[in-house]
Short mmCIF file of C-alpha atoms in Angstrom, two decimals:
data_model
loop_
_atom_site.label_atom_id
_atom_site.label_comp_id
_atom_site.label_asym_id
_atom_site.label_seq_id
_atom_site.Cartn_x
_atom_site.Cartn_y
_atom_site.Cartn_z
CA ASP I 281 -27.11 -24.61 -1.29
CA ARG I 282 -23.45 -23.71 -1.23
CA PHE I 283 -20.53 -24.75 -3.39
CA PHE I 284 -16.91 -23.60 -3.12
CA ALA I 285 -13.64 -24.80 -4.69
CA ASN I 286 -10.00 -23.82 -4.96
CA ILE I 287 -7.20 -24.61 -7.41
CA ASP I 288 -3.52 -23.93 -6.57
CA MET I 289 -0.79 -24.77 -9.12
CA SER I 290 2.92 -23.96 -9.12
CA TYR I 291 5.69 -24.46 -11.62
CA GLN I 292 9.41 -24.17 -10.87
CA PHE I 293 11.27 -22.91 -13.91
CA THR I 294 14.69 -22.77 -12.28
CA SER I 295 16.00 -22.98 -8.73
CA SER I 296 15.41 -19.21 -8.41
CA PHE I 297 12.32 -18.57 -10.59
CA ALA I 298 8.80 -19.97 -10.17
CA ALA I 299 5.17 -19.18 -11.02
CA GLN I 300 1.96 -19.84 -9.12
CA LEU I 301 -1.71 -19.81 -10.12
CA ARG I 302 -4.51 -19.67 -7.55
CA VAL I 303 -8.19 -19.63 -8.43
CA GLY I 304 -11.14 -19.94 -6.04
CA GLY I 305 -14.89 -19.65 -6.18
CA ASP I 306 -17.73 -19.52 -3.67
CA VAL I 307 -21.40 -19.74 -4.74
CA GLU I 308 -24.46 -19.71 -2.43
CA ASN I 309 -28.08 -19.97 -3.48
CA ALA I 310 -30.87 -19.72 -0.90
CA ARG I 311 -34.56 -20.23 -1.62
CA GLY I 312 -37.35 -19.17 0.69
CA PHE I 313 -41.01 -20.16 0.86
CA ALA I 314 -43.65 -18.89 3.29
CA TYR I 315 -47.44 -19.03 3.41
CA ASN I 316 -50.36 -17.93 5.56
CA ALA I 317 -53.49 -20.04 5.52
CA LYS I 318 -56.80 -18.66 4.47
CA ASN I 319 -59.32 -18.78 7.31
CA ALA I 320 -62.21 -16.91 8.83
CA PRO I 321 -63.89 -17.09 12.29
CA ASP I 322 -66.75 -19.53 12.59
CA PRO I 323 -70.14 -17.78 12.74
CA GLY I 324 -71.18 -17.10 16.34
CA SER I 325 -67.71 -17.85 17.70
CA TRP I 326 -65.74 -15.64 20.04
CA ASP I 327 -63.56 -14.44 17.12
CA ALA I 328 -66.66 -13.73 15.00
CA GLY I 329 -67.85 -11.15 17.56
CA GLY I 330 -69.34 -13.35 20.21
CA ASN I 331 -67.17 -11.71 22.86
CA THR I 332 -67.83 -9.06 25.53
CA GLU I 333 -66.60 -6.29 23.19
CA GLY I 334 -68.54 -7.61 20.20
CA ALA I 335 -65.43 -7.14 18.06
CA PRO I 336 -64.93 -9.69 15.28
CA ARG I 337 -61.52 -10.80 14.15
CA THR I 338 -60.55 -9.85 10.63
CA ALA I 339 -60.50 -12.88 8.37
CA ASP I 340 -57.16 -14.02 6.97
CA VAL I 341 -57.25 -13.86 3.15
CA GLY I 342 -54.14 -16.11 2.86
CA SER I 343 -50.82 -15.41 1.23
CA VAL I 344 -47.82 -17.09 -0.46
CA ILE I 345 -44.28 -15.67 -0.67
CA GLU I 346 -41.36 -17.12 -2.64
CA SER I 347 -37.83 -15.72 -2.61
CA ASN I 348 -34.46 -16.44 -4.08
CA ASN I 349 -31.02 -15.09 -3.10
CA TYR I 350 -27.78 -15.79 -4.97
CA VAL I 351 -24.29 -14.74 -3.96
CA GLY I 352 -21.22 -15.73 -5.94
CA SER I 353 -17.60 -14.71 -6.07
CA ILE I 354 -14.50 -15.72 -8.05
CA ASN I 355 -11.01 -14.75 -7.09
CA GLY I 356 -7.73 -15.51 -8.90
CA ASP I 357 -4.01 -14.66 -8.57
CA PHE I 358 -1.08 -15.25 -10.95
CA ILE I 359 2.22 -14.75 -9.20
CA LEU I 360 5.83 -14.76 -10.40
CA LYS I 361 8.47 -15.46 -7.71
CA TYR I 362 12.18 -14.88 -7.72
CA ASN I 363 14.52 -15.77 -4.85
CA LYS I 364 18.31 -15.77 -5.07
CA ASP I 365 21.40 -15.28 -2.97
CA ILE I 366 23.14 -12.39 -4.79
CA SER I 367 26.23 -12.60 -2.57
CA ASN I 368 27.42 -14.49 0.51
CA ASN I 369 25.58 -11.96 2.74
CA LEU I 370 22.68 -10.74 0.62
CA ASN I 371 19.44 -12.47 -0.43
CA LEU I 372 16.85 -11.04 -2.79
CA ASP I 373 13.22 -12.21 -2.71
CA VAL I 374 10.85 -10.70 -5.29
CA ILE I 375 7.22 -11.40 -6.15
CA ALA I 376 4.99 -9.78 -8.76
CA GLY I 377 1.38 -10.67 -9.43
CA VAL I 378 -2.00 -9.82 -10.79
CA ASN I 379 -5.32 -10.35 -8.98
CA ALA I 380 -8.84 -10.53 -10.38
CA ASN I 381 -12.02 -10.61 -8.35
CA GLN I 382 -15.65 -10.67 -9.39
CA ALA I 383 -18.67 -10.69 -7.04
CA ASP I 384 -22.33 -11.19 -8.12
CA THR I 385 -25.56 -10.96 -6.15
CA LYS I 386 -29.12 -11.60 -7.34
CA THR I 387 -32.31 -11.37 -5.32
CA GLY I 388 -35.88 -12.13 -6.32
CA PHE I 389 -39.23 -11.96 -4.56
CA ALA I 390 -42.80 -12.82 -5.56
CA GLY I 391 -45.92 -12.89 -3.37
CA ILE I 392 -49.70 -13.10 -3.61
CA THR I 393 -52.64 -12.56 -1.27
CA ASN I 394 -56.36 -13.46 -1.43
CA LEU I 395 -56.02 -17.20 -2.00
CA LEU I 396 -58.80 -18.68 -4.12
CA ILE I 397 -58.40 -22.29 -2.99
CA PRO I 398 -57.68 -22.86 0.72
CA GLY I 399 -54.62 -25.11 1.32
CA PHE I 400 -53.24 -24.62 -2.19
CA TYR I 401 -50.03 -22.61 -1.80
CA ASN I 402 -49.00 -21.58 -5.24
CA LEU I 403 -48.40 -18.17 -6.82
CA SER I 404 -51.13 -18.91 -9.36
CA ASN I 405 -53.82 -19.27 -6.66
CA SER I 406 -55.13 -15.72 -6.67
CA THR I 407 -57.18 -13.36 -8.80
CA LYS I 408 -54.60 -10.63 -8.17
CA GLN I 409 -51.33 -10.25 -9.97
CA PRO I 410 -48.28 -11.32 -7.88
CA THR I 411 -46.21 -8.61 -6.29
CA THR I 412 -42.63 -8.98 -7.51
CA ALA I 413 -39.29 -7.34 -6.87
CA GLY I 414 -35.71 -8.09 -7.77
CA ALA I 415 -32.23 -6.71 -7.84
CA ARG I 416 -28.81 -7.73 -9.14
CA SER I 417 -25.33 -6.37 -8.86
CA ARG I 418 -21.84 -7.20 -10.15
CA THR I 419 -18.54 -5.73 -8.98
CA ARG I 420 -15.08 -6.32 -10.41
CA LEU I 421 -11.60 -5.51 -9.14
CA ILE I 422 -8.30 -5.96 -10.99
CA GLY I 423 -5.08 -5.41 -9.17
CA VAL I 424 -1.33 -5.61 -9.85
CA TYR I 425 1.17 -5.87 -7.01
CA SER I 426 4.84 -6.42 -6.29
CA GLN I 427 7.08 -6.87 -3.32
CA ALA I 428 10.88 -6.99 -2.95
CA THR I 429 12.81 -8.04 0.16
CA LEU I 430 16.52 -7.65 0.53
CA GLY I 431 17.96 -9.71 3.38
CA TYR I 432 21.37 -9.34 5.00
CA LYS I 433 22.88 -12.29 6.81
CA SER I 434 19.36 -13.54 7.78
CA GLN I 435 19.30 -10.67 10.26
CA LEU I 436 18.27 -7.39 8.54
CA TYR I 437 15.40 -7.26 6.05
CA LEU I 438 14.28 -4.31 3.95
CA THR I 439 10.92 -4.83 2.30
CA LEU I 440 9.26 -2.53 -0.27
CA ASN I 441 5.82 -3.27 -1.75
CA ALA I 442 3.27 -1.59 -4.01
CA ARG I 443 -0.18 -2.31 -5.33
CA ASN I 444 -2.58 -0.69 -7.75
CA ASP I 445 -6.28 -1.66 -8.02
CA TRP I 446 -8.90 -0.76 -10.59
CA SER I 447 -12.46 -1.08 -9.21
CA SER I 448 -15.82 -1.06 -11.00
CA THR I 449 -17.37 0.67 -8.00
CA LEU I 450 -15.40 3.84 -8.65
CA PRO I 451 -16.04 6.58 -11.27
CA LEU I 452 -14.66 5.72 -14.70
CA ASN I 453 -12.32 8.73 -14.81
CA ASN I 454 -10.90 7.91 -11.39
CA ASN I 455 -11.40 4.20 -10.91
CA HIS I 456 -8.02 3.15 -9.45
CA PHE I 457 -6.02 3.63 -6.30
CA PHE I 458 -2.34 3.03 -5.54
CA TYR I 459 -0.84 2.20 -2.19
CA PRO I 460 2.89 1.66 -1.59
CA GLY I 461 4.51 0.43 1.58
CA GLY I 462 7.76 -0.57 3.19
CA ASP I 463 9.29 -1.82 6.42
CA LEU I 464 12.62 -2.70 8.04
CA ALA I 465 13.01 -5.71 10.24
CA TRP I 466 15.83 -6.94 12.47
CA VAL I 467 15.89 -10.50 13.72
CA ALA I 468 17.92 -9.83 16.83
CA SER I 469 18.01 -13.53 17.84
CA ASN I 470 20.12 -14.20 14.75
CA SER I 471 22.56 -11.46 15.69
CA PHE I 472 23.28 -12.58 19.28
CA ASN I 473 23.76 -15.91 20.95
CA LEU I 474 20.64 -16.42 23.06
CA LYS I 475 21.17 -20.11 23.92
CA GLY I 476 21.50 -19.36 27.63
CA SER I 477 18.49 -16.99 27.55
CA PRO I 478 14.83 -17.80 27.97
CA ILE I 479 14.23 -15.95 24.67
CA SER I 480 14.46 -18.18 21.63
CA TYR I 481 13.32 -15.69 19.03
CA LEU I 482 13.47 -11.86 19.01
CA LYS I 483 12.46 -9.65 16.13
CA PHE I 484 11.99 -5.90 15.76
CA ARG I 485 10.05 -4.37 12.90
CA ALA I 486 9.22 -0.79 11.82
CA GLY I 487 7.30 0.35 8.81
#
């Protein structure tokens, strides 16, 4: 079984300022069942030792195995956006947001051997205690991020960005990591007239 859903909402406060909320989830649950029938060779048959080697086949005592595997994740972002022409030639585009992610896994296993009643495949159908095993895990990550792009005449773009994440998989005294970035882009096709050229769009980027 699998279920997933997403919600995406935006609100425009002004012509320059807006907010966005995105939340998504994905849940999968798989169940497994396997059995091995209880049977023994018929007396005097080939498998019972009536073969040239006189080697009988070991009887199958029967078994039942049940398993369950769950995987689920939730991810959400809240983003503030600002976009404004600060002069005739300059445009400023800024975003700032927070991200939250949680992932869960659960696994379970139970099995028996030595079936008492042939053809009845249930974990209670044995004089022996079931063999069981299980595990579960949960990881969480919280991040904050921002990006600012300054555009000049729709030709030159300077972008600076930064993000810091806190992760539950890291040691408590050093559970975060920071990574900044930046790049410079030039849309050359907006700087030159390329109408008589086979090139309709040309962009260079370094970062």
